[in-house]
Amino acid sequence: MIYVNGDSYACVSNGRVYADFLGEHFNTQAINAAVVGSCNSRIIRTTIRDLSRMSDKNICAVISLTFPIRTEIWDQDLVETTRLGNDGEFISMQMTHDKNWFYNQSYPSTGKYRDYVKQRLIWYSIEAETVTLLQNIWLLATWLRSRKIKYVILSGPLQEPVSFDSDFIKDFYQAVLADRNVIDIFSQSFCEWCVKQGHRPIDNFTQEIHGKTYIIGHHGEAAHQAFSKFLIDNYL
């Protein structure tokens, strides 16, 4: 069985996505648990919960991580249409790339969540978020190996690199870097791979990291099919 989790980069296309092509290639069921707008906490938490409930002994998990600036909140007043699958009252939040996001009431991270989000931005640290992300990748990979689940962990968008020399981060970084089933999230991503292969995204989003602009739009069916072949040839 193929199990995929992530955000929109794993479930948005103008046709089929790479989960579908992986299932087709291996002639097996493909479960795509990706949810648009997910934060990394939701992706990792629901992956562990989903897989722990499965009796299938032959599982291959493809886990696609996302922007570390995304966060989540527990909101008991959520309407049914905003619930993220089997994840209780959690809602993921995106601080959008639009510089005017804070004043645009159409974004879910504004409105009644305004004060929470404002404080998060005040205290936000890419270094702290990267430590947590690497820690959680390491823990997830260790858990997957303990369950004898074949896995690939990658990032939808490119992650921003920080200094990895300090004691509080270097062990996590080195452990993740040494894992051949984790595609280096700081040098390669789903978006970056697709663009380098000549695919054009179906929408227009960019990301700036250390003064360099990257194209991070969502990709169509052809790119997803090509990426599935890349995963099959190199990791699965």
PDB file of C-alpha atoms in Angstrom:
ATOM      1  CA  MET A   1       0.000   0.000   0.000  1.00  0.00           C
ATOM      2  CA  ILE A   2       1.107   3.552  -0.766  1.00  0.00           C
ATOM      3  CA  TYR A   3       0.453   6.151   1.934  1.00  0.00           C
ATOM      4  CA  VAL A   4       1.042   9.851   1.187  1.00  0.00           C
ATOM      5  CA  ASN A   5       0.662  12.788   3.564  1.00  0.00           C
ATOM      6  CA  GLY A   6       1.468  16.460   3.123  1.00  0.00           C
ATOM      7  CA  ASP A   7      -0.116  19.743   2.128  1.00  0.00           C
ATOM      8  CA  SER A   8      -1.354  21.033  -1.233  1.00  0.00           C
ATOM      9  CA  TYR A   9       1.890  20.105  -3.016  1.00  0.00           C
ATOM     10  CA  ALA A  10       0.898  16.465  -2.540  1.00  0.00           C
ATOM     11  CA  CYS A  11      -2.783  16.768  -3.446  1.00  0.00           C
ATOM     12  CA  VAL A  12      -3.269  19.706  -5.873  1.00  0.00           C
ATOM     13  CA  SER A  13      -2.865  19.254  -9.618  1.00  0.00           C
ATOM     14  CA  ASN A  14      -4.777  19.704 -12.861  1.00  0.00           C
ATOM     15  CA  GLY A  15      -5.241  15.951 -12.889  1.00  0.00           C
ATOM     16  CA  ARG A  16      -3.709  13.052 -11.014  1.00  0.00           C
ATOM     17  CA  VAL A  17      -0.993  13.468  -8.367  1.00  0.00           C
ATOM     18  CA  TYR A  18       2.085  11.391  -7.601  1.00  0.00           C
ATOM     19  CA  ALA A  19       0.230   9.255  -5.041  1.00  0.00           C
ATOM     20  CA  ASP A  20      -1.998   8.022  -7.869  1.00  0.00           C
ATOM     21  CA  PHE A  21       0.935   7.178 -10.116  1.00  0.00           C
ATOM     22  CA  LEU A  22       2.771   5.347  -7.310  1.00  0.00           C
ATOM     23  CA  GLY A  23      -0.293   3.254  -6.595  1.00  0.00           C
ATOM     24  CA  GLU A  24      -0.661   2.482 -10.297  1.00  0.00           C
ATOM     25  CA  HIS A  25       3.010   1.531 -10.682  1.00  0.00           C
ATOM     26  CA  PHE A  26       2.993  -0.843  -7.721  1.00  0.00           C
ATOM     27  CA  ASN A  27      -0.523  -2.076  -8.500  1.00  0.00           C
ATOM     28  CA  THR A  28      -1.666  -1.339  -4.981  1.00  0.00           C
ATOM     29  CA  GLN A  29      -4.019   0.884  -3.013  1.00  0.00           C
ATOM     30  CA  ALA A  30      -2.903   4.512  -2.676  1.00  0.00           C
ATOM     31  CA  ILE A  31      -4.121   6.531   0.302  1.00  0.00           C
ATOM     32  CA  ASN A  32      -3.542  10.269   0.005  1.00  0.00           C
ATOM     33  CA  ALA A  33      -4.018  11.916   3.394  1.00  0.00           C
ATOM     34  CA  ALA A  34      -2.605  15.293   2.280  1.00  0.00           C
ATOM     35  CA  VAL A  35      -4.735  18.337   3.155  1.00  0.00           C
ATOM     36  CA  VAL A  36      -4.417  21.804   1.612  1.00  0.00           C
ATOM     37  CA  GLY A  37      -2.883  24.306   4.039  1.00  0.00           C
ATOM     38  CA  SER A  38      -1.496  21.735   6.467  1.00  0.00           C
ATOM     39  CA  CYS A  39       1.274  22.608   8.874  1.00  0.00           C
ATOM     40  CA  ASN A  40       4.097  20.185   9.676  1.00  0.00           C
ATOM     41  CA  SER A  41       2.605  19.244  13.044  1.00  0.00           C
ATOM     42  CA  ARG A  42      -0.583  18.026  11.385  1.00  0.00           C
ATOM     43  CA  ILE A  43       1.312  16.139   8.688  1.00  0.00           C
ATOM     44  CA  ILE A  44       3.520  14.254  11.151  1.00  0.00           C
ATOM     45  CA  ARG A  45       0.846  13.672  13.796  1.00  0.00           C
ATOM     46  CA  THR A  46      -1.742  12.279  11.382  1.00  0.00           C
ATOM     47  CA  THR A  47       0.885  10.163   9.618  1.00  0.00           C
ATOM     48  CA  ILE A  48       1.767   8.381  12.847  1.00  0.00           C
ATOM     49  CA  ARG A  49      -1.867   7.992  13.860  1.00  0.00           C
ATOM     50  CA  ASP A  50      -2.976   6.733  10.432  1.00  0.00           C
ATOM     51  CA  LEU A  51      -0.142   4.257  10.011  1.00  0.00           C
ATOM     52  CA  SER A  52      -0.395   2.932  13.565  1.00  0.00           C
ATOM     53  CA  ARG A  53      -3.968   1.841  12.769  1.00  0.00           C
ATOM     54  CA  MET A  54      -3.122  -0.016   9.568  1.00  0.00           C
ATOM     55  CA  SER A  55      -2.729  -3.769   9.531  1.00  0.00           C
ATOM     56  CA  ASP A  56      -1.101  -3.919   6.089  1.00  0.00           C
ATOM     57  CA  LYS A  57       2.425  -5.320   6.439  1.00  0.00           C
ATOM     58  CA  ASN A  58       3.674  -3.845   3.169  1.00  0.00           C
ATOM     59  CA  ILE A  59       3.350  -0.067   3.461  1.00  0.00           C
ATOM     60  CA  CYS A  60       5.367   2.575   1.643  1.00  0.00           C
ATOM     61  CA  ALA A  61       4.961   6.072   3.092  1.00  0.00           C
ATOM     62  CA  VAL A  62       5.799   9.281   1.213  1.00  0.00           C
ATOM     63  CA  ILE A  63       5.696  12.257   3.573  1.00  0.00           C
ATOM     64  CA  SER A  64       5.905  15.788   2.145  1.00  0.00           C
ATOM     65  CA  LEU A  65       6.669  18.586   4.608  1.00  0.00           C
ATOM     66  CA  THR A  66       5.773  22.242   4.289  1.00  0.00           C
ATOM     67  CA  PHE A  67       6.548  25.825   5.312  1.00  0.00           C
ATOM     68  CA  PRO A  68       7.705  26.052   8.958  1.00  0.00           C
ATOM     69  CA  ILE A  69       5.931  29.375   9.426  1.00  0.00           C
ATOM     70  CA  ARG A  70       2.600  27.547   9.308  1.00  0.00           C
ATOM     71  CA  THR A  71       1.177  26.769  12.719  1.00  0.00           C
ATOM     72  CA  GLU A  72      -2.040  25.444  14.219  1.00  0.00           C
ATOM     73  CA  ILE A  73      -4.559  26.141  16.946  1.00  0.00           C
ATOM     74  CA  TRP A  74      -7.214  24.096  18.731  1.00  0.00           C
ATOM     75  CA  ASP A  75     -10.589  25.703  18.041  1.00  0.00           C
ATOM     76  CA  GLN A  76     -13.711  24.024  19.384  1.00  0.00           C
ATOM     77  CA  ASP A  77     -15.892  26.377  17.342  1.00  0.00           C
ATOM     78  CA  LEU A  78     -14.657  25.032  14.008  1.00  0.00           C
ATOM     79  CA  VAL A  79     -17.330  24.443  11.416  1.00  0.00           C
ATOM     80  CA  GLU A  80     -17.288  21.036   9.755  1.00  0.00           C
ATOM     81  CA  THR A  81     -15.922  22.341   6.447  1.00  0.00           C
ATOM     82  CA  THR A  82     -12.694  23.555   8.099  1.00  0.00           C
ATOM     83  CA  ARG A  83     -11.864  20.319   9.934  1.00  0.00           C
ATOM     84  CA  LEU A  84      -8.759  18.550   8.694  1.00  0.00           C
ATOM     85  CA  GLY A  85      -9.749  14.936   8.417  1.00  0.00           C
ATOM     86  CA  ASN A  86      -9.327  12.855  11.574  1.00  0.00           C
ATOM     87  CA  ASP A  87      -7.578  15.579  13.536  1.00  0.00           C
ATOM     88  CA  GLY A  88     -10.116  16.796  16.071  1.00  0.00           C
ATOM     89  CA  GLU A  89     -10.444  20.565  16.519  1.00  0.00           C
ATOM     90  CA  PHE A  90      -7.019  21.481  15.125  1.00  0.00           C
ATOM     91  CA  ILE A  91      -6.843  24.079  12.367  1.00  0.00           C
ATOM     92  CA  SER A  92      -3.652  24.822  10.448  1.00  0.00           C
ATOM     93  CA  MET A  93      -2.804  28.449   9.691  1.00  0.00           C
ATOM     94  CA  GLN A  94      -0.874  29.962   6.823  1.00  0.00           C
ATOM     95  CA  MET A  95       0.768  33.350   7.076  1.00  0.00           C
ATOM     96  CA  THR A  96       0.399  33.974   3.362  1.00  0.00           C
ATOM     97  CA  HIS A  97       3.139  35.250   1.071  1.00  0.00           C
ATOM     98  CA  ASP A  98       0.958  38.288   0.304  1.00  0.00           C
ATOM     99  CA  LYS A  99       2.538  41.234   2.158  1.00  0.00           C
ATOM    100  CA  ASN A 100      -0.957  42.553   2.916  1.00  0.00           C
ATOM    101  CA  TRP A 101      -2.196  39.261   4.372  1.00  0.00           C
ATOM    102  CA  PHE A 102      -2.729  40.679   7.871  1.00  0.00           C
ATOM    103  CA  TYR A 103      -5.390  43.076   6.647  1.00  0.00           C
ATOM    104  CA  ASN A 104      -7.177  40.723   4.276  1.00  0.00           C
ATOM    105  CA  GLN A 105     -10.148  39.177   6.062  1.00  0.00           C
ATOM    106  CA  SER A 106     -10.469  36.414   3.449  1.00  0.00           C
ATOM    107  CA  TYR A 107      -7.461  34.597   4.898  1.00  0.00           C
ATOM    108  CA  PRO A 108      -8.203  32.076   7.682  1.00  0.00           C
ATOM    109  CA  SER A 109      -5.182  33.305   9.662  1.00  0.00           C
ATOM    110  CA  THR A 110      -6.850  36.690  10.237  1.00  0.00           C
ATOM    111  CA  GLY A 111     -10.174  37.579  11.842  1.00  0.00           C
ATOM    112  CA  LYS A 112     -10.593  36.033  15.271  1.00  0.00           C
ATOM    113  CA  TYR A 113      -7.078  34.552  15.155  1.00  0.00           C
ATOM    114  CA  ARG A 114      -5.471  37.963  14.574  1.00  0.00           C
ATOM    115  CA  ASP A 115      -3.942  38.419  18.034  1.00  0.00           C
ATOM    116  CA  TYR A 116      -2.568  34.882  18.130  1.00  0.00           C
ATOM    117  CA  VAL A 117      -0.994  35.195  14.707  1.00  0.00           C
ATOM    118  CA  LYS A 118       0.435  38.626  15.465  1.00  0.00           C
ATOM    119  CA  GLN A 119       2.194  37.294  18.559  1.00  0.00           C
ATOM    120  CA  ARG A 120       3.486  34.304  16.613  1.00  0.00           C
ATOM    121  CA  LEU A 121       5.085  36.608  14.090  1.00  0.00           C
ATOM    122  CA  ILE A 122       6.662  38.682  16.843  1.00  0.00           C
ATOM    123  CA  TRP A 123       8.278  35.595  18.379  1.00  0.00           C
ATOM    124  CA  TYR A 124       8.853  33.637  15.171  1.00  0.00           C
ATOM    125  CA  SER A 125      12.385  32.295  14.663  1.00  0.00           C
ATOM    126  CA  ILE A 126      13.390  30.278  11.617  1.00  0.00           C
ATOM    127  CA  GLU A 127      16.263  28.818  13.657  1.00  0.00           C
ATOM    128  CA  ALA A 128      13.920  27.545  16.377  1.00  0.00           C
ATOM    129  CA  GLU A 129      11.453  26.167  13.825  1.00  0.00           C
ATOM    130  CA  THR A 130      14.247  24.368  11.981  1.00  0.00           C
ATOM    131  CA  VAL A 131      15.460  22.688  15.166  1.00  0.00           C
ATOM    132  CA  THR A 132      11.932  21.449  15.821  1.00  0.00           C
ATOM    133  CA  LEU A 133      11.467  20.330  12.223  1.00  0.00           C
ATOM    134  CA  LEU A 134      14.714  18.322  12.167  1.00  0.00           C
ATOM    135  CA  GLN A 135      13.900  16.836  15.559  1.00  0.00           C
ATOM    136  CA  ASN A 136      10.492  15.704  14.307  1.00  0.00           C
ATOM    137  CA  ILE A 137      11.863  14.294  11.045  1.00  0.00           C
ATOM    138  CA  TRP A 138      14.347  12.241  13.043  1.00  0.00           C
ATOM    139  CA  LEU A 139      11.640  10.995  15.415  1.00  0.00           C
ATOM    140  CA  LEU A 140       9.256  10.189  12.554  1.00  0.00           C
ATOM    141  CA  ALA A 141      11.924   8.306  10.602  1.00  0.00           C
ATOM    142  CA  THR A 142      12.898   6.350  13.729  1.00  0.00           C
ATOM    143  CA  TRP A 143       9.258   5.409  14.343  1.00  0.00           C
ATOM    144  CA  LEU A 144       8.759   4.346  10.716  1.00  0.00           C
ATOM    145  CA  ARG A 145      11.827   2.116  10.836  1.00  0.00           C
ATOM    146  CA  SER A 146      10.617   0.576  14.110  1.00  0.00           C
ATOM    147  CA  ARG A 147       7.383  -0.372  12.344  1.00  0.00           C
ATOM    148  CA  LYS A 148       9.320  -1.685   9.321  1.00  0.00           C
ATOM    149  CA  ILE A 149       7.561   0.816   7.068  1.00  0.00           C
ATOM    150  CA  LYS A 150       9.391   1.806   3.906  1.00  0.00           C
ATOM    151  CA  TYR A 151       9.454   5.600   3.652  1.00  0.00           C
ATOM    152  CA  VAL A 152      10.570   8.702   1.836  1.00  0.00           C
ATOM    153  CA  ILE A 153      10.474  12.094   3.567  1.00  0.00           C
ATOM    154  CA  LEU A 154      10.771  15.240   1.467  1.00  0.00           C
ATOM    155  CA  SER A 155       9.672  18.860   1.410  1.00  0.00           C
ATOM    156  CA  GLY A 156       7.098  20.392  -0.916  1.00  0.00           C
ATOM    157  CA  PRO A 157       8.776  23.820  -0.923  1.00  0.00           C
ATOM    158  CA  LEU A 158      12.483  24.335  -0.286  1.00  0.00           C
ATOM    159  CA  GLN A 159      13.350  24.839   3.392  1.00  0.00           C
ATOM    160  CA  GLU A 160      15.448  27.803   4.473  1.00  0.00           C
ATOM    161  CA  PRO A 161      18.908  26.695   5.689  1.00  0.00           C
ATOM    162  CA  VAL A 162      20.340  28.013   8.951  1.00  0.00           C
ATOM    163  CA  SER A 163      23.682  27.455  10.673  1.00  0.00           C
ATOM    164  CA  PHE A 164      23.955  23.795  11.658  1.00  0.00           C
ATOM    165  CA  ASP A 165      27.121  24.087  13.769  1.00  0.00           C
ATOM    166  CA  SER A 166      25.610  24.707  17.197  1.00  0.00           C
ATOM    167  CA  ASP A 167      25.181  21.883  19.715  1.00  0.00           C
ATOM    168  CA  PHE A 168      21.410  22.333  19.880  1.00  0.00           C
ATOM    169  CA  ILE A 169      20.917  21.513  16.187  1.00  0.00           C
ATOM    170  CA  LYS A 170      23.912  19.708  14.699  1.00  0.00           C
ATOM    171  CA  ASP A 171      23.027  16.201  15.960  1.00  0.00           C
ATOM    172  CA  PHE A 172      19.527  16.417  14.522  1.00  0.00           C
ATOM    173  CA  TYR A 173      20.850  17.793  11.234  1.00  0.00           C
ATOM    174  CA  GLN A 174      23.551  15.144  10.864  1.00  0.00           C
ATOM    175  CA  ALA A 175      21.132  12.316  11.681  1.00  0.00           C
ATOM    176  CA  VAL A 176      18.611  13.533   9.109  1.00  0.00           C
ATOM    177  CA  LEU A 177      21.297  14.188   6.509  1.00  0.00           C
ATOM    178  CA  ALA A 178      22.659  10.650   6.947  1.00  0.00           C
ATOM    179  CA  ASP A 179      19.255   9.077   6.295  1.00  0.00           C
ATOM    180  CA  ARG A 180      19.125   8.174   2.600  1.00  0.00           C
ATOM    181  CA  ASN A 181      15.338   8.012   2.792  1.00  0.00           C
ATOM    182  CA  VAL A 182      15.131  11.716   3.620  1.00  0.00           C
ATOM    183  CA  ILE A 183      15.608  13.944   0.576  1.00  0.00           C
ATOM    184  CA  ASP A 184      17.694  16.920   1.714  1.00  0.00           C
ATOM    185  CA  ILE A 185      15.015  19.503   2.467  1.00  0.00           C
ATOM    186  CA  PHE A 186      17.476  22.392   2.242  1.00  0.00           C
ATOM    187  CA  SER A 187      18.818  21.660  -1.247  1.00  0.00           C
ATOM    188  CA  GLN A 188      15.947  19.880  -2.997  1.00  0.00           C
ATOM    189  CA  SER A 189      12.156  19.958  -2.880  1.00  0.00           C
ATOM    190  CA  PHE A 190       9.210  18.784  -4.922  1.00  0.00           C
ATOM    191  CA  CYS A 191       8.793  22.285  -6.387  1.00  0.00           C
ATOM    192  CA  GLU A 192      12.476  22.757  -7.115  1.00  0.00           C
ATOM    193  CA  TRP A 193      12.807  19.323  -8.724  1.00  0.00           C
ATOM    194  CA  CYS A 194       9.830  19.931 -11.013  1.00  0.00           C
ATOM    195  CA  VAL A 195      11.098  23.328 -12.142  1.00  0.00           C
ATOM    196  CA  LYS A 196      14.588  21.969 -12.832  1.00  0.00           C
ATOM    197  CA  GLN A 197      13.031  19.227 -14.984  1.00  0.00           C
ATOM    198  CA  GLY A 198      11.387  21.896 -17.131  1.00  0.00           C
ATOM    199  CA  HIS A 199       7.857  21.703 -15.774  1.00  0.00           C
ATOM    200  CA  ARG A 200       5.866  24.887 -15.470  1.00  0.00           C
ATOM    201  CA  PRO A 201       3.572  25.297 -12.456  1.00  0.00           C
ATOM    202  CA  ILE A 202      -0.160  25.685 -12.909  1.00  0.00           C
ATOM    203  CA  ASP A 203      -0.258  28.749 -10.640  1.00  0.00           C
ATOM    204  CA  ASN A 204       2.125  31.537  -9.759  1.00  0.00           C
ATOM    205  CA  PHE A 205       3.808  31.600  -6.350  1.00  0.00           C
ATOM    206  CA  THR A 206       7.385  32.480  -5.414  1.00  0.00           C
ATOM    207  CA  GLN A 207       9.512  32.201  -2.311  1.00  0.00           C
ATOM    208  CA  GLU A 208      12.601  34.167  -1.344  1.00  0.00           C
ATOM    209  CA  ILE A 209      15.422  32.482   0.578  1.00  0.00           C
ATOM    210  CA  HIS A 210      18.571  34.441   1.402  1.00  0.00           C
ATOM    211  CA  GLY A 211      17.925  36.889  -1.416  1.00  0.00           C
ATOM    212  CA  LYS A 212      17.235  34.255  -4.076  1.00  0.00           C
ATOM    213  CA  THR A 213      13.752  33.823  -5.548  1.00  0.00           C
ATOM    214  CA  TYR A 214      12.364  30.319  -6.094  1.00  0.00           C
ATOM    215  CA  ILE A 215       9.279  29.280  -8.052  1.00  0.00           C
ATOM    216  CA  ILE A 216       6.961  27.372  -5.734  1.00  0.00           C
ATOM    217  CA  GLY A 217       3.695  27.146  -7.671  1.00  0.00           C
ATOM    218  CA  HIS A 218       1.705  23.925  -7.720  1.00  0.00           C
ATOM    219  CA  HIS A 219       2.391  21.500 -10.542  1.00  0.00           C
ATOM    220  CA  GLY A 220       0.224  19.608 -12.972  1.00  0.00           C
ATOM    221  CA  GLU A 221      -0.271  15.957 -13.736  1.00  0.00           C
ATOM    222  CA  ALA A 222       2.789  15.596 -15.993  1.00  0.00           C
ATOM    223  CA  ALA A 223       5.115  16.886 -13.279  1.00  0.00           C
ATOM    224  CA  HIS A 224       3.517  14.603 -10.684  1.00  0.00           C
ATOM    225  CA  GLN A 225       3.962  11.625 -12.974  1.00  0.00           C
ATOM    226  CA  ALA A 226       7.613  12.487 -13.568  1.00  0.00           C
ATOM    227  CA  PHE A 227       8.197  12.979  -9.852  1.00  0.00           C
ATOM    228  CA  SER A 228       6.659   9.589  -9.085  1.00  0.00           C
ATOM    229  CA  LYS A 229       9.169   8.006 -11.484  1.00  0.00           C
ATOM    230  CA  PHE A 230      11.985   9.891  -9.726  1.00  0.00           C
ATOM    231  CA  LEU A 231      10.839   8.460  -6.379  1.00  0.00           C
ATOM    232  CA  ILE A 232      10.514   4.949  -7.812  1.00  0.00           C
ATOM    233  CA  ASP A 233      13.935   4.998  -9.481  1.00  0.00           C
ATOM    234  CA  ASN A 234      15.810   6.461  -6.507  1.00  0.00           C
ATOM    235  CA  TYR A 235      13.967   5.680  -3.281  1.00  0.00           C
ATOM    236  CA  LEU A 236      11.245   3.078  -3.693  1.00  0.00           C
TER     237      LEU A 236
END
